[in-house]
């Protein structure tokens, strides 16, 4: 059974103290009394009370001062002020300072009991609301922590999935290279070159990843080109060239329906287009060509000219630079060429070194 509510009655008139003490005790409350504000404050400091009923006009420390002091040390304690008819304005001012209600003298005990019950009900509701808020905050914090944990799990899984995608795509690109070129890491290198120029042009994510994947898989359609044509040591016949020139469209069809490669797919289809419209398969011109494909055209030339081939040694960077500059505006987008020219040859060498290192590390991990 809960303990009765503890009420302090503060009044310098003993008759009123005794009347309130008897009347509220009969209603089931546990009461204590004080003859002035100083004694009342000491009892509040020592014992604490759910409710204080205090006269306003008292010697030593009046009720308004007592109210202010109680609210400093026990802000949850409810306070009802007792006042004469002439002090109603002071009582109202007390409510602005934190009193919950006031009673005018003379009063009857029924009125006092109703006012006390109302004050305690208000206190109970405030406590329940505070407890509800505290419980809700705890639940929200726990749920937030749970969601953050789930979010981290999802992010980690997504990161692993992206890494798996990347590894698979790079393995596929490396496998394609073995069919068509003697240059180790060709697709990985030109994909990294493409990203370097794209960054220089201010391209950010997710477009940067799409461009990288499109450059990496640019020749995926050569899966559909017979080895007799693809690996032919001599010149291709006109008929064989028709077959070879189908590889962008074949690659575009191969990647159809793979959602995470939608952006890359357009680059695969367009990587043989030229700025002046003389390329294939659609004869696109200028800005009609996806930016990734326009960048790829420049760096693919750089990669081809600066790599060893069976029929010649690698050419110096200056030769590739001159070739690209010569065909700016015809084969190549001038904006892309400008961005390309701002990248020092040392940066290309560093990209090539990193790609070769990654290839060697992967090779060793498979052993």
GROMACS .gro file of C-alpha atoms in nm:
model
  367
    1UNK     CA    1   0.000   0.000   0.000
    2UNK     CA    2   0.152   0.340  -0.098
    3UNK     CA    3   0.243   0.591   0.170
    4UNK     CA    4   0.003   0.887   0.211
    5UNK     CA    5   0.097   1.213   0.044
    6UNK     CA    6   0.317   1.434   0.264
    7UNK     CA    7   0.185   1.792   0.300
    8UNK     CA    8   0.346   2.088   0.480
    9UNK     CA    9   0.117   2.362   0.616
   10UNK     CA   10   0.289   2.700   0.677
   11UNK     CA   11   0.098   2.978   0.852
   12UNK     CA   12   0.171   3.213   1.141
   13UNK     CA   13  -0.189   3.172   1.264
   14UNK     CA   14  -0.202   2.860   1.482
   15UNK     CA   15  -0.577   2.823   1.449
   16UNK     CA   16  -0.552   2.801   1.069
   17UNK     CA   17  -0.259   2.558   1.093
   18UNK     CA   18  -0.456   2.332   1.325
   19UNK     CA   19  -0.773   2.353   1.112
   20UNK     CA   20  -0.589   2.260   0.791
   21UNK     CA   21  -0.386   1.992   0.966
   22UNK     CA   22  -0.696   1.824   1.107
   23UNK     CA   23  -0.903   1.859   0.791
   24UNK     CA   24  -0.634   1.725   0.553
   25UNK     CA   25  -0.526   1.448   0.794
   26UNK     CA   26  -0.889   1.330   0.806
   27UNK     CA   27  -0.876   1.309   0.425
   28UNK     CA   28  -0.585   1.063   0.445
   29UNK     CA   29  -0.287   1.297   0.400
   30UNK     CA   30   0.020   1.298   0.627
   31UNK     CA   31   0.062   1.656   0.746
   32UNK     CA   32   0.330   1.863   0.912
   33UNK     CA   33   0.319   2.231   1.013
   34UNK     CA   34   0.547   2.535   1.036
   35UNK     CA   35   0.477   2.874   1.198
   36UNK     CA   36   0.665   3.088   0.943
   37UNK     CA   37   0.862   3.083   0.618
   38UNK     CA   38   1.200   3.016   0.780
   39UNK     CA   39   1.080   2.710   0.970
   40UNK     CA   40   0.889   2.594   0.662
   41UNK     CA   41   1.198   2.618   0.440
   42UNK     CA   42   1.408   2.421   0.690
   43UNK     CA   43   1.150   2.142   0.696
   44UNK     CA   44   1.135   2.133   0.315
   45UNK     CA   45   1.517   2.113   0.300
   46UNK     CA   46   1.518   1.828   0.554
   47UNK     CA   47   1.216   1.620   0.463
   48UNK     CA   48   1.080   1.722   0.127
   49UNK     CA   49   0.706   1.738   0.064
   50UNK     CA   50   0.482   1.665  -0.234
   51UNK     CA   51   0.272   1.971  -0.149
   52UNK     CA   52   0.309   2.290   0.055
   53UNK     CA   53   0.012   2.504   0.164
   54UNK     CA   54   0.151   2.844   0.265
   55UNK     CA   55   0.014   3.176   0.381
   56UNK     CA   56   0.146   3.480   0.195
   57UNK     CA   57   0.155   3.738   0.472
   58UNK     CA   58   0.395   3.605   0.739
   59UNK     CA   59   0.674   3.757   0.948
   60UNK     CA   60   1.045   3.678   0.898
   61UNK     CA   61   0.996   3.522   0.551
   62UNK     CA   62   0.672   3.578   0.361
   63UNK     CA   63   0.501   3.321   0.144
   64UNK     CA   64   0.627   3.463  -0.187
   65UNK     CA   65   0.990   3.442  -0.072
   66UNK     CA   66   0.930   3.091   0.063
   67UNK     CA   67   0.778   2.991  -0.273
   68UNK     CA   68   1.086   3.112  -0.460
   69UNK     CA   69   1.326   2.931  -0.227
   70UNK     CA   70   1.133   2.604  -0.243
   71UNK     CA   71   1.127   2.613  -0.625
   72UNK     CA   72   1.507   2.651  -0.625
   73UNK     CA   73   1.567   2.334  -0.422
   74UNK     CA   74   1.257   2.123  -0.500
   75UNK     CA   75   1.102   2.243  -0.829
   76UNK     CA   76   0.857   1.950  -0.842
   77UNK     CA   77   0.690   2.041  -0.511
   78UNK     CA   78   0.344   2.189  -0.567
   79UNK     CA   79   0.256   2.503  -0.368
   80UNK     CA   80  -0.086   2.644  -0.285
   81UNK     CA   81  -0.093   3.001  -0.152
   82UNK     CA   82  -0.331   3.126   0.120
   83UNK     CA   83  -0.428   3.491   0.099
   84UNK     CA   84  -0.674   3.747   0.222
   85UNK     CA   85  -0.916   3.915  -0.014
   86UNK     CA   86  -0.694   4.222  -0.041
   87UNK     CA   87  -0.390   4.009  -0.141
   88UNK     CA   88  -0.545   3.834  -0.444
   89UNK     CA   89  -0.318   4.025  -0.682
   90UNK     CA   90  -0.014   3.902  -0.486
   91UNK     CA   91  -0.148   3.546  -0.505
   92UNK     CA   92  -0.182   3.572  -0.882
   93UNK     CA   93   0.175   3.703  -0.899
   94UNK     CA   94   0.279   3.397  -0.696
   95UNK     CA   95   0.130   3.168  -0.957
   96UNK     CA   96   0.352   3.333  -1.216
   97UNK     CA   97   0.645   3.241  -0.990
   98UNK     CA   98   0.541   2.874  -0.976
   99UNK     CA   99   0.248   2.834  -0.736
  100UNK     CA  100  -0.013   2.597  -0.874
  101UNK     CA  101  -0.318   2.762  -0.712
  102UNK     CA  102  -0.438   2.991  -0.432
  103UNK     CA  103  -0.715   2.999  -0.168
  104UNK     CA  104  -0.870   3.313  -0.024
  105UNK     CA  105  -0.951   3.348   0.344
  106UNK     CA  106  -1.193   3.265   0.487
  107UNK     CA  107  -1.214   2.921   0.320
  108UNK     CA  108  -1.401   2.600   0.391
  109UNK     CA  109  -1.236   2.258   0.416
  110UNK     CA  110  -1.428   2.117   0.120
  111UNK     CA  111  -1.279   2.387  -0.101
  112UNK     CA  112  -0.933   2.315   0.044
  113UNK     CA  113  -0.963   1.942  -0.025
  114UNK     CA  114  -1.069   2.004  -0.387
  115UNK     CA  115  -0.780   2.245  -0.445
  116UNK     CA  116  -0.530   2.001  -0.288
  117UNK     CA  117  -0.661   1.710  -0.495
  118UNK     CA  118  -0.640   1.920  -0.810
  119UNK     CA  119  -0.280   2.020  -0.732
  120UNK     CA  120  -0.176   1.662  -0.659
  121UNK     CA  121  -0.351   1.538  -0.974
  122UNK     CA  122  -0.157   1.793  -1.176
  123UNK     CA  123   0.164   1.677  -1.006
  124UNK     CA  124   0.080   1.312  -1.079
  125UNK     CA  125   0.013   1.387  -1.447
  126UNK     CA  126   0.338   1.581  -1.478
  127UNK     CA  127   0.531   1.293  -1.321
  128UNK     CA  128   0.362   1.038  -1.544
  129UNK     CA  129   0.430   1.252  -1.849
  130UNK     CA  130   0.794   1.294  -1.748
  131UNK     CA  131   0.826   0.921  -1.689
  132UNK     CA  132   0.659   0.851  -2.022
  133UNK     CA  133   0.901   1.088  -2.196
  134UNK     CA  134   1.197   0.927  -2.019
  135UNK     CA  135   1.076   0.578  -2.115
  136UNK     CA  136   1.011   0.697  -2.470
  137UNK     CA  137   1.359   0.851  -2.491
  138UNK     CA  138   1.512   0.525  -2.370
  139UNK     CA  139   1.312   0.330  -2.629
  140UNK     CA  140   1.402   0.578  -2.904
  141UNK     CA  141   1.769   0.564  -2.805
  142UNK     CA  142   1.762   0.183  -2.804
  143UNK     CA  143   1.580   0.172  -3.138
  144UNK     CA  144   1.817   0.431  -3.285
  145UNK     CA  145   2.115   0.226  -3.168
  146UNK     CA  146   1.957  -0.084  -3.321
  147UNK     CA  147   1.891   0.095  -3.651
  148UNK     CA  148   2.244   0.235  -3.655
  149UNK     CA  149   2.375  -0.115  -3.599
  150UNK     CA  150   2.160  -0.244  -3.884
  151UNK     CA  151   2.271   0.049  -4.100
  152UNK     CA  152   2.635  -0.037  -4.033
  153UNK     CA  153   2.564  -0.401  -4.118
  154UNK     CA  154   2.393  -0.300  -4.443
  155UNK     CA  155   2.677  -0.062  -4.529
  156UNK     CA  156   2.932  -0.333  -4.460
  157UNK     CA  157   2.740  -0.584  -4.671
  158UNK     CA  158   2.703  -0.326  -4.948
  159UNK     CA  159   3.074  -0.252  -4.931
  160UNK     CA  160   3.152  -0.624  -4.957
  161UNK     CA  161   2.908  -0.659  -5.244
  162UNK     CA  162   3.061  -0.362  -5.427
  163UNK     CA  163   3.407  -0.507  -5.368
  164UNK     CA  164   3.285  -0.842  -5.501
  165UNK     CA  165   3.138  -0.671  -5.808
  166UNK     CA  166   3.465  -0.486  -5.864
  167UNK     CA  167   3.678  -0.799  -5.827
  168UNK     CA  168   3.451  -0.993  -6.064
  169UNK     CA  169   3.448  -0.717  -6.326
  170UNK     CA  170   3.825  -0.674  -6.310
  171UNK     CA  171   3.876  -1.049  -6.341
  172UNK     CA  172   3.646  -1.052  -6.645
  173UNK     CA  173   3.833  -0.758  -6.799
  174UNK     CA  174   4.167  -0.932  -6.743
  175UNK     CA  175   4.031  -1.248  -6.904
  176UNK     CA  176   3.915  -1.046  -7.206
  177UNK     CA  177   4.259  -0.888  -7.237
  178UNK     CA  178   4.420  -1.230  -7.281
  179UNK     CA  179   4.208  -1.286  -7.593
  180UNK     CA  180   4.280  -0.960  -7.768
  181UNK     CA  181   4.600  -0.800  -7.650
  182UNK     CA  182   4.949  -0.893  -7.545
  183UNK     CA  183   4.953  -0.603  -7.297
  184UNK     CA  184   4.909  -0.712  -6.936
  185UNK     CA  185   4.643  -0.510  -6.753
  186UNK     CA  186   4.527  -0.312  -7.057
  187UNK     CA  187   4.163  -0.274  -6.945
  188UNK     CA  188   4.254  -0.199  -6.583
  189UNK     CA  189   4.501   0.064  -6.692
  190UNK     CA  190   4.274   0.250  -6.937
  191UNK     CA  191   3.989   0.237  -6.682
  192UNK     CA  192   4.216   0.403  -6.425
  193UNK     CA  193   4.331   0.657  -6.686
  194UNK     CA  194   3.966   0.735  -6.765
  195UNK     CA  195   3.886   0.801  -6.398
  196UNK     CA  196   4.188   1.035  -6.368
  197UNK     CA  197   4.063   1.253  -6.655
  198UNK     CA  198   3.701   1.236  -6.533
  199UNK     CA  199   3.808   1.363  -6.190
  200UNK     CA  200   4.003   1.642  -6.355
  201UNK     CA  201   3.678   1.741  -6.531
  202UNK     CA  202   3.488   1.753  -6.201
  203UNK     CA  203   3.295   1.426  -6.234
  204UNK     CA  204   3.185   1.282  -5.898
  205UNK     CA  205   3.005   0.972  -5.773
  206UNK     CA  206   2.805   0.777  -5.881
  207UNK     CA  207   2.901   0.880  -6.237
  208UNK     CA  208   3.270   0.818  -6.165
  209UNK     CA  209   3.204   0.451  -6.085
  210UNK     CA  210   2.988   0.411  -6.398
  211UNK     CA  211   3.266   0.560  -6.611
  212UNK     CA  212   3.526   0.332  -6.454
  213UNK     CA  213   3.314   0.022  -6.515
  214UNK     CA  214   3.228   0.126  -6.870
  215UNK     CA  215   3.598   0.176  -6.953
  216UNK     CA  216   3.688  -0.150  -6.779
  217UNK     CA  217   3.432  -0.349  -6.982
  218UNK     CA  218   3.464  -0.155  -7.309
  219UNK     CA  219   3.560  -0.465  -7.506
  220UNK     CA  220   3.325  -0.714  -7.340
  221UNK     CA  221   3.144  -0.753  -7.675
  222UNK     CA  222   3.455  -0.911  -7.825
  223UNK     CA  223   3.339  -1.230  -7.654
  224UNK     CA  224   3.110  -1.258  -7.957
  225UNK     CA  225   3.389  -1.207  -8.213
  226UNK     CA  226   3.550  -1.530  -8.345
  227UNK     CA  227   3.915  -1.589  -8.247
  228UNK     CA  228   4.004  -1.622  -8.616
  229UNK     CA  229   3.918  -1.253  -8.657
  230UNK     CA  230   4.013  -1.125  -8.313
  231UNK     CA  231   4.360  -1.281  -8.310
  232UNK     CA  232   4.436  -1.257  -8.680
  233UNK     CA  233   4.799  -1.137  -8.716
  234UNK     CA  234   4.746  -0.958  -9.047
  235UNK     CA  235   4.502  -0.702  -9.177
  236UNK     CA  236   4.130  -0.778  -9.161
  237UNK     CA  237   3.923  -0.811  -9.478
  238UNK     CA  238   3.627  -0.575  -9.525
  239UNK     CA  239   3.395  -0.859  -9.424
  240UNK     CA  240   3.600  -0.928  -9.111
  241UNK     CA  241   3.591  -0.558  -9.023
  242UNK     CA  242   3.211  -0.566  -9.040
  243UNK     CA  243   3.219  -0.851  -8.789
  244UNK     CA  244   3.471  -0.677  -8.564
  245UNK     CA  245   3.275  -0.352  -8.561
  246UNK     CA  246   2.976  -0.533  -8.411
  247UNK     CA  247   3.147  -0.574  -8.072
  248UNK     CA  248   3.011  -0.251  -7.908
  249UNK     CA  249   2.653  -0.361  -7.979
  250UNK     CA  250   2.726  -0.716  -7.866
  251UNK     CA  251   2.870  -0.579  -7.541
  252UNK     CA  252   2.566  -0.356  -7.497
  253UNK     CA  253   2.338  -0.659  -7.528
  254UNK     CA  254   2.551  -0.871  -7.293
  255UNK     CA  255   2.515  -0.611  -7.015
  256UNK     CA  256   2.140  -0.564  -7.069
  257UNK     CA  257   1.936  -0.623  -6.753
  258UNK     CA  258   2.233  -0.588  -6.515
  259UNK     CA  259   2.106  -0.296  -6.306
  260UNK     CA  260   2.437  -0.188  -6.152
  261UNK     CA  261   2.595  -0.171  -6.500
  262UNK     CA  262   2.327   0.046  -6.667
  263UNK     CA  263   2.552   0.354  -6.667
  264UNK     CA  264   2.853   0.154  -6.789
  265UNK     CA  265   2.648  -0.004  -7.067
  266UNK     CA  266   2.616   0.321  -7.265
  267UNK     CA  267   2.994   0.369  -7.255
  268UNK     CA  268   3.046   0.014  -7.384
  269UNK     CA  269   2.809   0.088  -7.675
  270UNK     CA  270   2.971   0.424  -7.757
  271UNK     CA  271   3.344   0.373  -7.698
  272UNK     CA  272   3.422   0.358  -8.073
  273UNK     CA  273   3.235   0.679  -8.156
  274UNK     CA  274   3.444   0.981  -8.261
  275UNK     CA  275   3.384   1.349  -8.195
  276UNK     CA  276   3.334   1.434  -8.565
  277UNK     CA  277   3.068   1.163  -8.612
  278UNK     CA  278   3.280   0.923  -8.819
  279UNK     CA  279   3.284   0.649  -8.555
  280UNK     CA  280   3.056   0.351  -8.501
  281UNK     CA  281   2.808   0.189  -8.439
  282UNK     CA  282   2.567   0.489  -8.438
  283UNK     CA  283   2.778   0.769  -8.585
  284UNK     CA  284   2.718   0.991  -8.282
  285UNK     CA  285   2.872   1.336  -8.293
  286UNK     CA  286   3.007   1.579  -8.031
  287UNK     CA  287   2.819   1.588  -7.700
  288UNK     CA  288   2.579   1.318  -7.823
  289UNK     CA  289   2.853   1.075  -7.720
  290UNK     CA  290   2.844   0.993  -7.346
  291UNK     CA  291   3.116   1.177  -7.156
  292UNK     CA  292   3.271   0.852  -7.034
  293UNK     CA  293   3.311   0.732  -7.392
  294UNK     CA  294   3.464   1.065  -7.501
  295UNK     CA  295   3.718   1.042  -7.218
  296UNK     CA  296   3.788   0.678  -7.297
  297UNK     CA  297   3.871   0.760  -7.660
  298UNK     CA  298   4.155   0.988  -7.548
  299UNK     CA  299   4.307   0.763  -7.280
  300UNK     CA  300   4.272   0.450  -7.495
  301UNK     CA  301   4.497   0.619  -7.750
  302UNK     CA  302   4.742   0.704  -7.471
  303UNK     CA  303   4.737   0.345  -7.346
  304UNK     CA  304   4.781   0.195  -7.693
  305UNK     CA  305   5.070   0.422  -7.793
  306UNK     CA  306   5.266   0.397  -7.466
  307UNK     CA  307   5.247   0.016  -7.441
  308UNK     CA  308   5.472  -0.246  -7.601
  309UNK     CA  309   5.310  -0.430  -7.891
  310UNK     CA  310   5.434  -0.731  -8.094
  311UNK     CA  311   5.499  -0.506  -8.393
  312UNK     CA  312   5.664  -0.211  -8.209
  313UNK     CA  313   5.805  -0.085  -7.882
  314UNK     CA  314   5.612   0.156  -7.659
  315UNK     CA  315   5.622   0.516  -7.779
  316UNK     CA  316   5.709   0.800  -7.538
  317UNK     CA  317   5.437   1.002  -7.367
  318UNK     CA  318   5.525   1.308  -7.578
  319UNK     CA  319   5.435   1.118  -7.897
  320UNK     CA  320   5.093   1.017  -7.759
  321UNK     CA  321   5.035   1.372  -7.635
  322UNK     CA  322   5.113   1.515  -7.980
  323UNK     CA  323   4.883   1.263  -8.151
  324UNK     CA  324   4.593   1.341  -7.917
  325UNK     CA  325   4.643   1.715  -7.958
  326UNK     CA  326   4.658   1.676  -8.339
  327UNK     CA  327   4.317   1.509  -8.354
  328UNK     CA  328   4.144   1.733  -8.096
  329UNK     CA  329   3.813   1.844  -8.244
  330UNK     CA  330   3.795   1.560  -8.496
  331UNK     CA  331   3.855   1.226  -8.325
  332UNK     CA  332   3.860   1.368  -7.972
  333UNK     CA  333   3.649   1.608  -7.764
  334UNK     CA  334   3.854   1.932  -7.718
  335UNK     CA  335   3.731   1.970  -7.357
  336UNK     CA  336   3.854   1.621  -7.272
  337UNK     CA  337   4.185   1.686  -7.450
  338UNK     CA  338   4.233   2.004  -7.245
  339UNK     CA  339   4.177   1.815  -6.919
  340UNK     CA  340   4.408   1.538  -7.037
  341UNK     CA  341   4.689   1.783  -7.117
  342UNK     CA  342   4.677   1.922  -6.762
  343UNK     CA  343   4.776   1.583  -6.619
  344UNK     CA  344   5.153   1.540  -6.597
  345UNK     CA  345   5.320   1.232  -6.748
  346UNK     CA  346   5.442   1.140  -6.398
  347UNK     CA  347   5.080   1.088  -6.290
  348UNK     CA  348   5.019   0.848  -6.579
  349UNK     CA  349   5.331   0.656  -6.480
  350UNK     CA  350   5.209   0.636  -6.119
  351UNK     CA  351   4.871   0.501  -6.232
  352UNK     CA  352   5.045   0.240  -6.446
  353UNK     CA  353   5.271   0.142  -6.154
  354UNK     CA  354   4.971   0.099  -5.918
  355UNK     CA  355   4.779  -0.111  -6.172
  356UNK     CA  356   5.077  -0.343  -6.228
  357UNK     CA  357   5.127  -0.375  -5.853
  358UNK     CA  358   4.758  -0.470  -5.805
  359UNK     CA  359   4.783  -0.728  -6.082
  360UNK     CA  360   5.093  -0.885  -5.926
  361UNK     CA  361   4.929  -0.894  -5.580
  362UNK     CA  362   4.620  -1.064  -5.721
  363UNK     CA  363   4.835  -1.310  -5.910
  364UNK     CA  364   5.024  -1.404  -5.595
  365UNK     CA  365   4.700  -1.441  -5.394
  366UNK     CA  366   4.578  -1.704  -5.641
  367UNK     CA  367   4.891  -1.916  -5.596
   0.00000   0.00000   0.00000
